[in-house]
Coordinates of C-alpha atoms in Angstrom, one line a residue:
Chain A
M1 CA 19.4 47.1 30.5
T2 CA 20.1 49.3 27.5
A3 CA 18.6 52.7 26.9
P4 CA 15.2 52.4 25.3
R5 CA 14.6 52.9 21.6
F6 CA 11.3 54.1 20.2
T7 CA 9.0 53.7 17.1
K8 CA 6.9 56.2 15.3
D9 CA 3.9 54.2 16.6
H10 CA 4.9 55.0 20.2
E11 CA 6.3 51.7 21.3
W12 CA 9.5 51.4 23.2
V13 CA 12.0 48.5 23.3
R14 CA 15.1 48.0 25.3
L15 CA 17.6 45.1 25.7
D16 CA 17.8 43.1 28.9
G17 CA 20.5 40.5 28.0
D18 CA 19.3 38.7 24.9
L19 CA 15.7 39.7 25.7
A20 CA 14.0 42.7 24.1
V21 CA 11.5 44.2 26.5
I22 CA 8.6 46.0 24.7
G23 CA 5.9 48.4 25.9
I24 CA 4.1 51.6 24.9
T25 CA 5.4 55.1 25.7
D26 CA 4.1 57.6 28.2
Y27 CA 2.8 59.7 25.3
A28 CA 0.9 56.7 24.0
Q29 CA -0.7 55.9 27.3
S30 CA -1.6 59.6 27.8
Q31 CA -3.3 59.6 24.4
L32 CA -5.2 56.4 25.0
G33 CA -6.5 57.3 28.5
D34 CA -7.4 54.7 31.1
V35 CA -6.3 51.3 29.9
V36 CA -8.9 48.6 30.8
Y37 CA -7.6 45.6 28.8
V38 CA -4.5 44.3 27.2
E39 CA -4.4 41.4 24.7
L40 CA -1.0 39.9 24.5
P41 CA 0.4 37.3 22.0
E42 CA 1.1 33.7 23.0
I43 CA 4.5 32.8 24.1
G44 CA 6.4 31.2 21.2
R45 CA 4.6 33.3 18.6
H46 CA 6.8 34.9 16.0
I47 CA 6.1 38.6 15.8
E48 CA 7.1 40.8 12.8
Q49 CA 8.6 44.3 13.1
G50 CA 5.8 46.8 12.2
K51 CA 3.0 44.3 12.4
E52 CA 0.5 44.1 15.2
A53 CA 1.8 42.2 18.3
A54 CA -0.8 43.2 20.9
V55 CA -3.9 45.2 21.5
V56 CA -4.5 47.8 24.2
E57 CA -8.0 48.9 25.0
S58 CA -9.1 52.1 26.8
V59 CA -12.6 52.8 27.9
K60 CA -13.2 54.3 24.5
A61 CA -11.4 52.2 21.9
A62 CA -9.1 49.3 21.0
S63 CA -5.7 50.2 19.5
D64 CA -3.1 47.9 18.0
V65 CA 0.5 47.7 19.4
Y66 CA 3.0 47.1 16.7
A67 CA 6.2 45.0 17.1
P68 CA 9.3 47.2 17.2
V69 CA 11.4 44.2 16.4
S70 CA 11.0 40.7 14.8
D71 CA 11.5 37.4 16.6
E72 CA 9.9 35.0 19.0
V73 CA 7.8 36.0 22.1
A74 CA 9.6 34.7 25.2
E75 CA 7.6 36.2 28.0
I76 CA 4.4 38.2 28.5
N77 CA 3.4 40.5 31.3
D78 CA 0.7 38.4 33.0
A79 CA 0.2 41.1 35.7
L80 CA -1.5 43.3 33.1
A81 CA -4.5 40.9 33.1
A82 CA -5.4 41.8 36.7
D83 CA -4.1 45.4 36.6
P84 CA -4.1 46.9 33.1
A85 CA -3.9 50.3 34.7
K86 CA -0.1 49.7 35.2
V87 CA 0.2 50.7 31.6
N88 CA -1.0 54.2 32.6
S89 CA 0.9 54.4 35.9
D90 CA 4.2 53.0 34.8
P91 CA 4.4 52.6 31.0
M92 CA 8.1 52.2 30.8
G93 CA 8.4 49.9 33.9
E94 CA 5.8 47.6 35.4
G95 CA 3.5 48.3 32.4
W96 CA 5.7 46.4 29.9
F97 CA 3.9 44.2 27.5
L98 CA 6.2 41.4 26.3
K99 CA 9.7 40.2 25.9
V100 CA 11.2 38.8 22.7
R101 CA 14.3 36.6 22.4
L102 CA 16.3 38.6 20.0
A103 CA 18.7 36.8 17.6
D104 CA 19.7 40.1 15.9
P105 CA 20.0 43.0 18.3
T106 CA 21.0 45.3 15.5
Q107 CA 17.3 45.7 14.7
L108 CA 17.2 48.3 17.4
D109 CA 19.7 50.5 15.5
Q110 CA 17.1 51.8 13.1
L111 CA 14.8 53.0 15.9
M112 CA 14.8 56.4 17.4
D113 CA 16.7 57.2 20.6
E114 CA 15.1 59.1 23.4
V115 CA 16.0 62.6 22.1
A116 CA 14.8 61.8 18.6
Y117 CA 11.6 60.4 19.9
Q118 CA 10.9 63.5 22.1
H119 CA 11.4 65.7 19.0
F120 CA 9.1 63.4 17.1
V121 CA 6.4 63.8 19.7
E122 CA 6.8 67.5 19.9
E123 CA 6.3 67.8 16.2
L124 CA 2.9 66.0 16.5
H125 CA 1.6 69.1 18.3
Chain K
M1 CA -7.6 70.1 16.0
P2 CA -6.2 68.1 13.1
A3 CA -7.4 69.2 9.7
Q4 CA -10.8 67.7 8.9
N5 CA -12.3 66.9 5.6
G6 CA -15.6 68.6 4.8
P7 CA -17.0 71.7 6.3
P8 CA -15.3 73.4 9.2
L9 CA -16.3 72.1 12.6
R10 CA -18.8 74.2 14.7
R11 CA -18.3 75.1 18.3
T12 CA -20.7 75.3 21.1
P13 CA -21.0 78.4 23.4
L14 CA -18.9 76.5 26.0
Y15 CA -15.9 76.0 23.7
P16 CA -13.7 78.5 25.6
L17 CA -14.6 76.9 28.9
H18 CA -13.7 73.4 27.6
Q19 CA -10.3 74.8 26.5
S20 CA -9.7 76.5 29.8
L21 CA -10.6 73.2 31.6
G22 CA -8.0 71.4 29.5
A23 CA -10.4 69.2 27.6
R24 CA -9.3 67.0 24.8
M25 CA -11.4 68.1 21.8
V26 CA -12.6 65.7 19.1
A27 CA -14.8 66.1 16.0
F28 CA -18.3 64.8 16.7
A29 CA -21.4 65.3 14.7
G30 CA -19.9 68.3 13.0
Y31 CA -18.8 69.9 16.3
E32 CA -15.6 70.2 18.2
M33 CA -16.6 68.6 21.4
P34 CA -14.8 67.6 24.7
V35 CA -14.3 63.8 24.7
Q36 CA -12.6 64.0 28.2
Y37 CA -11.0 66.4 30.7
P38 CA -7.6 65.8 32.3
T39 CA -9.0 63.5 35.0
G40 CA -10.0 61.0 32.3
I41 CA -13.1 59.0 31.2
L42 CA -12.9 56.4 34.1
A43 CA -12.9 59.1 36.8
E44 CA -15.5 61.2 35.0
H45 CA -17.8 58.2 34.7
L46 CA -17.5 57.2 38.4
H47 CA -17.8 60.8 39.6
T48 CA -21.2 61.1 37.7
R49 CA -22.5 58.0 39.4
A50 CA -21.2 59.1 42.8
Q51 CA -21.9 62.8 42.8
A52 CA -22.8 65.1 39.8
G53 CA -21.4 65.6 36.3
L54 CA -21.9 68.6 34.0
F55 CA -22.2 67.8 30.3
D56 CA -22.2 70.3 27.4
V57 CA -24.8 68.9 25.0
S58 CA -25.4 72.2 23.1
H59 CA -24.7 70.4 19.8
M60 CA -28.0 68.7 20.0
G61 CA -31.0 70.1 18.1
Q62 CA -33.6 72.1 20.1
A63 CA -36.8 73.4 18.6
L64 CA -40.3 74.6 19.5
L65 CA -43.2 73.3 17.4
A66 CA -46.1 75.7 17.5
G67 CA -49.4 76.1 15.8
A68 CA -52.8 74.6 15.8
D69 CA -52.6 71.2 17.5
A70 CA -48.8 70.6 17.1
A71 CA -49.2 67.4 19.2
A72 CA -51.6 65.8 16.8
A73 CA -49.4 66.8 13.9
L74 CA -46.3 65.3 15.5
E75 CA -48.2 62.1 16.2
K76 CA -48.3 61.5 12.4
L77 CA -44.6 61.0 12.5
V78 CA -44.0 59.2 15.9
P79 CA -45.6 56.3 17.8
G80 CA -45.7 58.0 21.2
D81 CA -48.7 59.4 22.9
I82 CA -48.0 63.1 22.4
R83 CA -51.6 64.3 22.6
G84 CA -51.9 62.7 26.0
L85 CA -48.9 64.5 27.4
G86 CA -49.9 66.6 30.4
P87 CA -48.7 70.2 30.9
Q88 CA -44.9 70.3 31.4
R89 CA -44.7 66.5 30.9
M90 CA -42.2 64.9 28.5
R91 CA -41.8 61.7 26.6
Y92 CA -39.1 59.8 24.8
T93 CA -40.3 59.0 21.3
L94 CA -39.1 58.0 17.8
L95 CA -39.3 59.5 14.3
L96 CA -40.3 56.6 12.1
N97 CA -40.1 56.0 8.3
E98 CA -42.8 54.2 6.4
A99 CA -41.0 50.9 6.8
G100 CA -41.1 51.3 10.6
G101 CA -37.4 52.1 10.7
I102 CA -36.1 54.7 13.1
L103 CA -35.1 58.1 11.6
D104 CA -34.1 59.5 15.0
D105 CA -35.0 59.3 18.7
L106 CA -36.1 62.5 20.5
M107 CA -37.6 64.0 23.6
A108 CA -40.9 65.8 23.3
T109 CA -42.1 68.1 26.1
R110 CA -45.5 69.9 26.2
L111 CA -45.2 73.6 27.1
G112 CA -48.7 75.0 26.9
D113 CA -49.8 74.6 23.3
R114 CA -46.3 74.2 22.0
L115 CA -43.9 71.3 22.0
F116 CA -40.2 71.5 22.9
V117 CA -38.2 68.9 21.1
V118 CA -34.6 67.8 21.5
V119 CA -33.1 65.7 18.7
N120 CA -29.7 64.2 18.0
A121 CA -26.9 66.5 16.7
A122 CA -25.8 64.3 13.8
T123 CA -29.4 64.1 12.4
K124 CA -30.8 67.5 13.4
D125 CA -30.8 69.1 10.0
R126 CA -32.4 66.1 8.4
D127 CA -34.9 65.8 11.3
F128 CA -36.1 69.4 11.1
A129 CA -36.4 69.2 7.3
H130 CA -38.5 66.0 7.8
L131 CA -40.7 67.8 10.4
Q132 CA -41.1 70.8 8.2
A133 CA -42.1 68.7 5.3
H134 CA -44.6 66.6 7.1
L135 CA -46.1 68.5 10.0
G136 CA -48.3 70.6 7.6
P137 CA -48.7 74.3 7.1
A138 CA -50.5 74.8 10.4
V139 CA -47.4 74.0 12.4
W140 CA -44.2 75.9 12.4
I141 CA -40.8 75.0 13.6
D142 CA -38.8 77.5 15.6
R143 CA -35.2 76.2 15.7
L144 CA -33.5 77.2 18.9
D145 CA -30.0 77.3 17.4
D146 CA -29.1 80.3 19.7
R147 CA -29.6 78.2 22.8
A148 CA -27.2 76.1 24.7
L149 CA -28.1 72.8 26.5
L150 CA -26.4 71.6 29.7
A151 CA -27.0 68.4 31.4
L152 CA -26.4 68.0 35.2
Q153 CA -26.5 64.3 36.1
G154 CA -25.9 62.2 39.1
P155 CA -27.3 61.6 42.6
A156 CA -26.2 65.1 43.9
A157 CA -27.7 66.9 40.9
A158 CA -31.0 67.8 42.6
A159 CA -29.3 69.1 45.8
V160 CA -26.9 71.2 43.7
L161 CA -29.6 72.7 41.5
E162 CA -31.8 73.4 44.6
R163 CA -29.2 75.9 45.7
L164 CA -29.8 77.9 42.6
A165 CA -33.6 77.5 42.4
K166 CA -35.7 76.6 45.4
D167 CA -38.1 73.7 45.0
I168 CA -36.5 72.5 41.8
A169 CA -35.7 69.2 43.6
Q170 CA -39.5 68.7 43.8
M171 CA -39.7 68.4 40.0
R172 CA -40.9 65.0 38.8
F173 CA -38.9 62.7 36.5
M174 CA -39.8 63.5 32.9
S175 CA -41.2 66.9 33.6
A176 CA -40.2 70.4 32.7
A177 CA -40.2 73.8 34.4
E178 CA -39.3 77.3 33.3
T179 CA -37.3 78.9 36.0
T180 CA -34.5 81.3 36.8
L181 CA -31.0 79.9 37.5
D182 CA -28.2 82.4 38.4
G183 CA -30.3 85.2 37.0
Q184 CA -31.1 83.6 33.7
R185 CA -34.3 82.3 32.4
C186 CA -33.9 78.6 31.7
L187 CA -36.1 75.7 30.6
V188 CA -35.2 72.8 32.9
T189 CA -36.3 69.2 32.4
R190 CA -35.7 66.3 34.8
S191 CA -34.2 63.9 32.4
G192 CA -31.0 62.7 31.0
Y193 CA -28.9 60.0 29.4
T194 CA -26.9 58.4 32.2
G195 CA -29.4 56.3 34.1
E196 CA -29.0 58.7 37.0
D197 CA -31.3 61.3 38.4
G198 CA -30.5 64.6 36.7
F199 CA -31.6 67.6 34.7
E200 CA -31.2 69.2 31.3
I201 CA -31.0 72.9 31.1
S202 CA -31.8 74.9 28.0
L203 CA -30.8 78.6 28.0
P204 CA -29.6 81.4 25.7
A205 CA -26.1 80.7 24.4
A206 CA -24.8 84.0 25.7
G207 CA -25.4 82.9 29.3
A208 CA -24.3 79.3 29.1
Q209 CA -20.7 79.8 30.2
A210 CA -21.7 81.8 33.3
L211 CA -24.2 79.1 34.4
A212 CA -21.7 76.3 33.7
E213 CA -19.1 78.0 35.8
R214 CA -21.6 78.6 38.5
L215 CA -22.5 74.9 38.6
L216 CA -18.8 73.8 38.4
A217 CA -18.2 76.0 41.5
E218 CA -20.3 73.6 43.5
P219 CA -18.1 71.0 45.2
E220 CA -20.0 68.0 43.9
V221 CA -19.9 69.0 40.2
K222 CA -17.1 68.1 37.7
P223 CA -17.1 68.6 33.9
I224 CA -17.8 65.3 32.0
G225 CA -16.9 64.7 28.3
L226 CA -18.5 62.6 25.6
G227 CA -16.4 59.6 26.4
A228 CA -18.0 59.1 29.9
R229 CA -21.4 60.1 28.4
D230 CA -21.1 57.1 26.2
S231 CA -20.0 54.7 28.9
L232 CA -22.7 55.9 31.2
R233 CA -25.5 55.5 28.7
L234 CA -24.2 52.1 27.7
E235 CA -24.3 50.9 31.2
A236 CA -27.8 52.3 31.5
G237 CA -28.8 50.3 28.4
L238 CA -29.8 53.4 26.5
C239 CA -29.7 53.4 22.7
L240 CA -27.2 55.6 20.7
Y241 CA -28.8 56.6 17.4
G242 CA -26.8 55.5 14.4
H243 CA -25.4 52.6 16.3
D244 CA -28.0 50.7 18.4
I245 CA -31.0 52.1 16.3
D246 CA -31.2 53.4 12.8
E247 CA -33.4 53.3 9.7
T248 CA -33.0 49.5 9.4
T249 CA -34.2 48.8 13.0
T250 CA -37.8 49.0 14.1
P251 CA -38.9 49.9 17.7
I252 CA -39.9 46.3 18.3
E253 CA -36.6 44.9 17.2
A254 CA -34.9 47.6 19.3
D255 CA -36.9 46.5 22.4
L256 CA -38.5 49.9 22.5
A257 CA -42.1 48.7 22.2
W258 CA -42.8 50.6 25.5
T259 CA -42.5 53.9 23.5
I260 CA -45.7 53.0 21.5
G261 CA -48.7 54.5 23.3
K262 CA -51.7 52.3 24.1
R263 CA -54.0 54.5 22.0
R264 CA -51.5 54.6 19.2
R265 CA -51.4 50.8 19.1
E266 CA -55.1 50.6 18.9
D267 CA -55.4 53.3 16.2
G268 CA -52.3 52.1 14.3
D269 CA -51.9 55.6 12.8
F270 CA -48.1 56.1 12.8
P271 CA -45.5 55.5 10.1
G272 CA -44.8 51.8 9.5
A273 CA -47.7 50.8 11.8
S274 CA -48.6 47.7 9.8
I275 CA -45.0 46.3 10.1
I276 CA -44.5 47.4 13.7
L277 CA -47.9 46.1 14.9
R278 CA -47.3 42.8 13.1
Q279 CA -44.0 42.4 14.9
L280 CA -45.6 43.3 18.2
T281 CA -48.1 40.5 17.7
D282 CA -46.0 37.8 16.0
G283 CA -42.6 38.8 17.5
P284 CA -39.7 40.2 15.5
A285 CA -37.0 38.1 13.9
R286 CA -34.3 39.7 16.0
K287 CA -34.0 41.8 19.1
R288 CA -31.6 44.2 20.8
V289 CA -30.2 42.5 23.9
G290 CA -27.7 43.2 26.6
I291 CA -24.5 41.1 26.5
R292 CA -21.9 40.5 29.2
P293 CA -18.7 39.0 28.0
D294 CA -17.6 36.3 30.5
G295 CA -13.9 37.4 30.3
R296 CA -12.2 40.8 30.4
A297 CA -12.0 41.6 26.7
P298 CA -14.4 44.3 25.5
A299 CA -16.4 43.5 22.4
R300 CA -16.7 46.7 20.3
E301 CA -19.3 47.8 17.8
G302 CA -19.3 45.4 14.8
T303 CA -18.1 42.4 16.7
P304 CA -19.9 39.3 15.2
I305 CA -22.2 37.4 17.6
L306 CA -22.4 33.7 17.2
A307 CA -24.7 31.0 18.6
L308 CA -23.0 28.2 20.4
G309 CA -23.1 26.1 17.3
G310 CA -21.0 28.7 15.5
A311 CA -23.7 30.3 13.3
E312 CA -23.5 34.1 13.1
I313 CA -26.7 35.5 14.6
G314 CA -26.0 39.2 14.8
H315 CA -23.4 41.8 15.8
V316 CA -22.6 44.2 18.6
T317 CA -24.0 47.7 18.1
S318 CA -22.4 49.3 21.2
G319 CA -19.7 47.8 23.3
G320 CA -16.9 48.7 25.6
F321 CA -15.9 48.8 29.2
G322 CA -18.4 49.6 32.0
P323 CA -16.4 51.5 34.6
S324 CA -19.1 51.0 37.3
L325 CA -19.2 47.3 36.7
E326 CA -15.4 47.1 36.2
A327 CA -16.3 44.7 33.3
P328 CA -17.0 44.8 29.6
V329 CA -20.6 45.3 28.4
A330 CA -22.2 45.3 25.0
M331 CA -25.6 45.6 23.3
G332 CA -26.4 44.0 20.0
Y333 CA -29.0 42.4 17.9
V334 CA -29.5 38.6 18.0
E335 CA -32.0 36.2 16.4
M336 CA -35.0 35.6 18.7
A337 CA -33.9 32.0 19.5
S338 CA -30.9 33.4 21.3
A339 CA -32.5 36.5 22.9
A340 CA -33.6 35.0 26.2
E341 CA -31.8 36.1 29.3
G342 CA -29.0 33.7 30.2
T343 CA -28.4 32.4 26.7
A344 CA -24.8 31.6 26.1
L345 CA -23.3 33.3 23.1
T346 CA -19.9 33.5 21.5
L347 CA -18.3 36.9 20.5
A348 CA -15.8 36.8 17.7
V349 CA -13.4 39.5 19.1
R350 CA -10.6 40.0 16.5
G351 CA -11.2 36.5 15.3
T352 CA -10.9 34.9 18.7
A353 CA -14.0 33.2 20.1
R354 CA -14.9 34.7 23.5
P355 CA -17.8 33.4 25.6
A356 CA -20.6 35.7 26.7
H357 CA -24.2 35.7 28.0
V358 CA -27.4 37.6 27.3
V359 CA -28.4 39.7 30.3
R360 CA -31.3 41.9 31.2
L361 CA -30.9 45.6 30.5
P362 CA -29.9 48.0 32.0
F363 CA -26.5 46.7 33.2
V364 CA -26.6 49.3 36.0
P365 CA -30.0 50.0 37.6
H366 CA -31.6 53.3 36.8
R367 CA -31.8 55.7 39.7
Y368 CA -34.3 58.2 38.2
H369 CA -36.3 60.4 40.6
R370 CA -39.5 58.3 40.5
A371 CA -40.6 58.4 44.1
Y372 CA -43.7 60.5 44.5
P373 CA -44.9 60.1 48.1
N374 CA -48.7 59.9 48.4
Q375 CA -49.1 60.4 44.7
P376 CA -49.8 57.6 42.3
P377 CA -48.2 57.7 38.9
Q378 CA -50.2 59.4 36.2
A379 CA -51.8 57.6 33.3
G380 CA -49.3 57.2 30.5
E381 CA -46.3 57.6 32.7
S382 CA -43.8 55.0 32.6
N383 CA -43.7 53.3 36.0
T384 CA -41.7 50.3 35.2
A385 CA -38.0 49.7 34.7
E386 CA -38.4 51.1 31.2
P387 CA -35.6 53.3 30.1
A388 CA -37.5 56.6 29.8
G389 CA -34.4 58.7 30.0
G390 CA -32.8 60.6 27.1
T391 CA -31.4 59.3 24.0
R392 CA -28.7 61.3 22.5
R393 CA -25.6 61.5 20.6

């Protein structure tokens, strides 16, 4: 697996072969609080970079999750239906949202690397 | 806090305490308020149901109404039986407009010949102006802006407070007592907005932090933010003003007919009485109901409610996740044909049809302190499953 790349909307994406694994960052889950529901797209749906791809709900509110890359959804994390709290406990691991089969992996190049993202988060405070 | 448009946010006397406890502060009703502490909304909610939670509700509006027959004067504006309130007894009531719409909901407590009222934070200036304009020259309003308001809620609340003031656990639900807590004179009511047993404590702002710290030092007590306050009141089926009730909803539509006193119905002498009493007789066109989505997806405020045939019959006014039920819950208004318990509905959540059912409110049974051994309930006291608790935002 490659090192993760990050969006300004606090999603992460990393390559696992030709699949791009997508989730939300630790900062995002900490801001949301306890996740109680995750709505994931159907497999086969084409998602568009920067457009909503999923919805994550805390006790308090629903928030959109935006696609960090464009292409077809190949897999979704069904385990989140039974245990959405995985998004809080392991956002970069078991709390992943979906996988996209990526024809053009250079899409990741325009996203922030970990150091740039940490700077970005620090500047929010 | 991020920059806000409009006037600067106000702070309650407990602001420094919230900061030291690591609260996340949000703008709410013109105040900077704690939405949650580091443990999070879920844990705060469950802790309140299991033990005791301390809430800062100092943003709410407190006032004393004094003067010749303040109770009769207030009755001109509300449908509740205020004149019939016994000493130290309190009641949930509604400020109504001439169309029978709800201007605010409030608590009114009789203290001798005065009334102590607590109104919502977002509407308090408007409410007090309304009272000033309509109570008449014989009644004056003493706004208690220099007082804080704490709520201690949960099954351990009485045992905790008993350590500070002997016999306070003997207080009856919906009654008030003036007492000394930790060396400070307080006005304590046995009431709240969580569906649990509990107390609200009014005291001078200067002493609020010391009392809050004293209560938080008890092992059962944790600080609770507005996030859990909202999920607790939603599970308890209690209305949030500006969401579940407002100027466009009447008490009958809101399923709050129980707040209209028997004598008041007979006399019909409150604002909007002709409309409200007609709805009471003929039935309203729509009603606030409890809704349980069949699946896991929460239905938030504004979600369209459809009948099974697909016709839109209302919308969700409060909705989210109920931590005690581990399931989504909602309230909303539906046409009467779909208001019966068990009616199947469809919720249009982000455009996706989700099945749901009408259920009886509250979602989580109230656990108010209603047991009075060897003592029958007094006339006028709610002795049913009616939500006689608070009503706050």
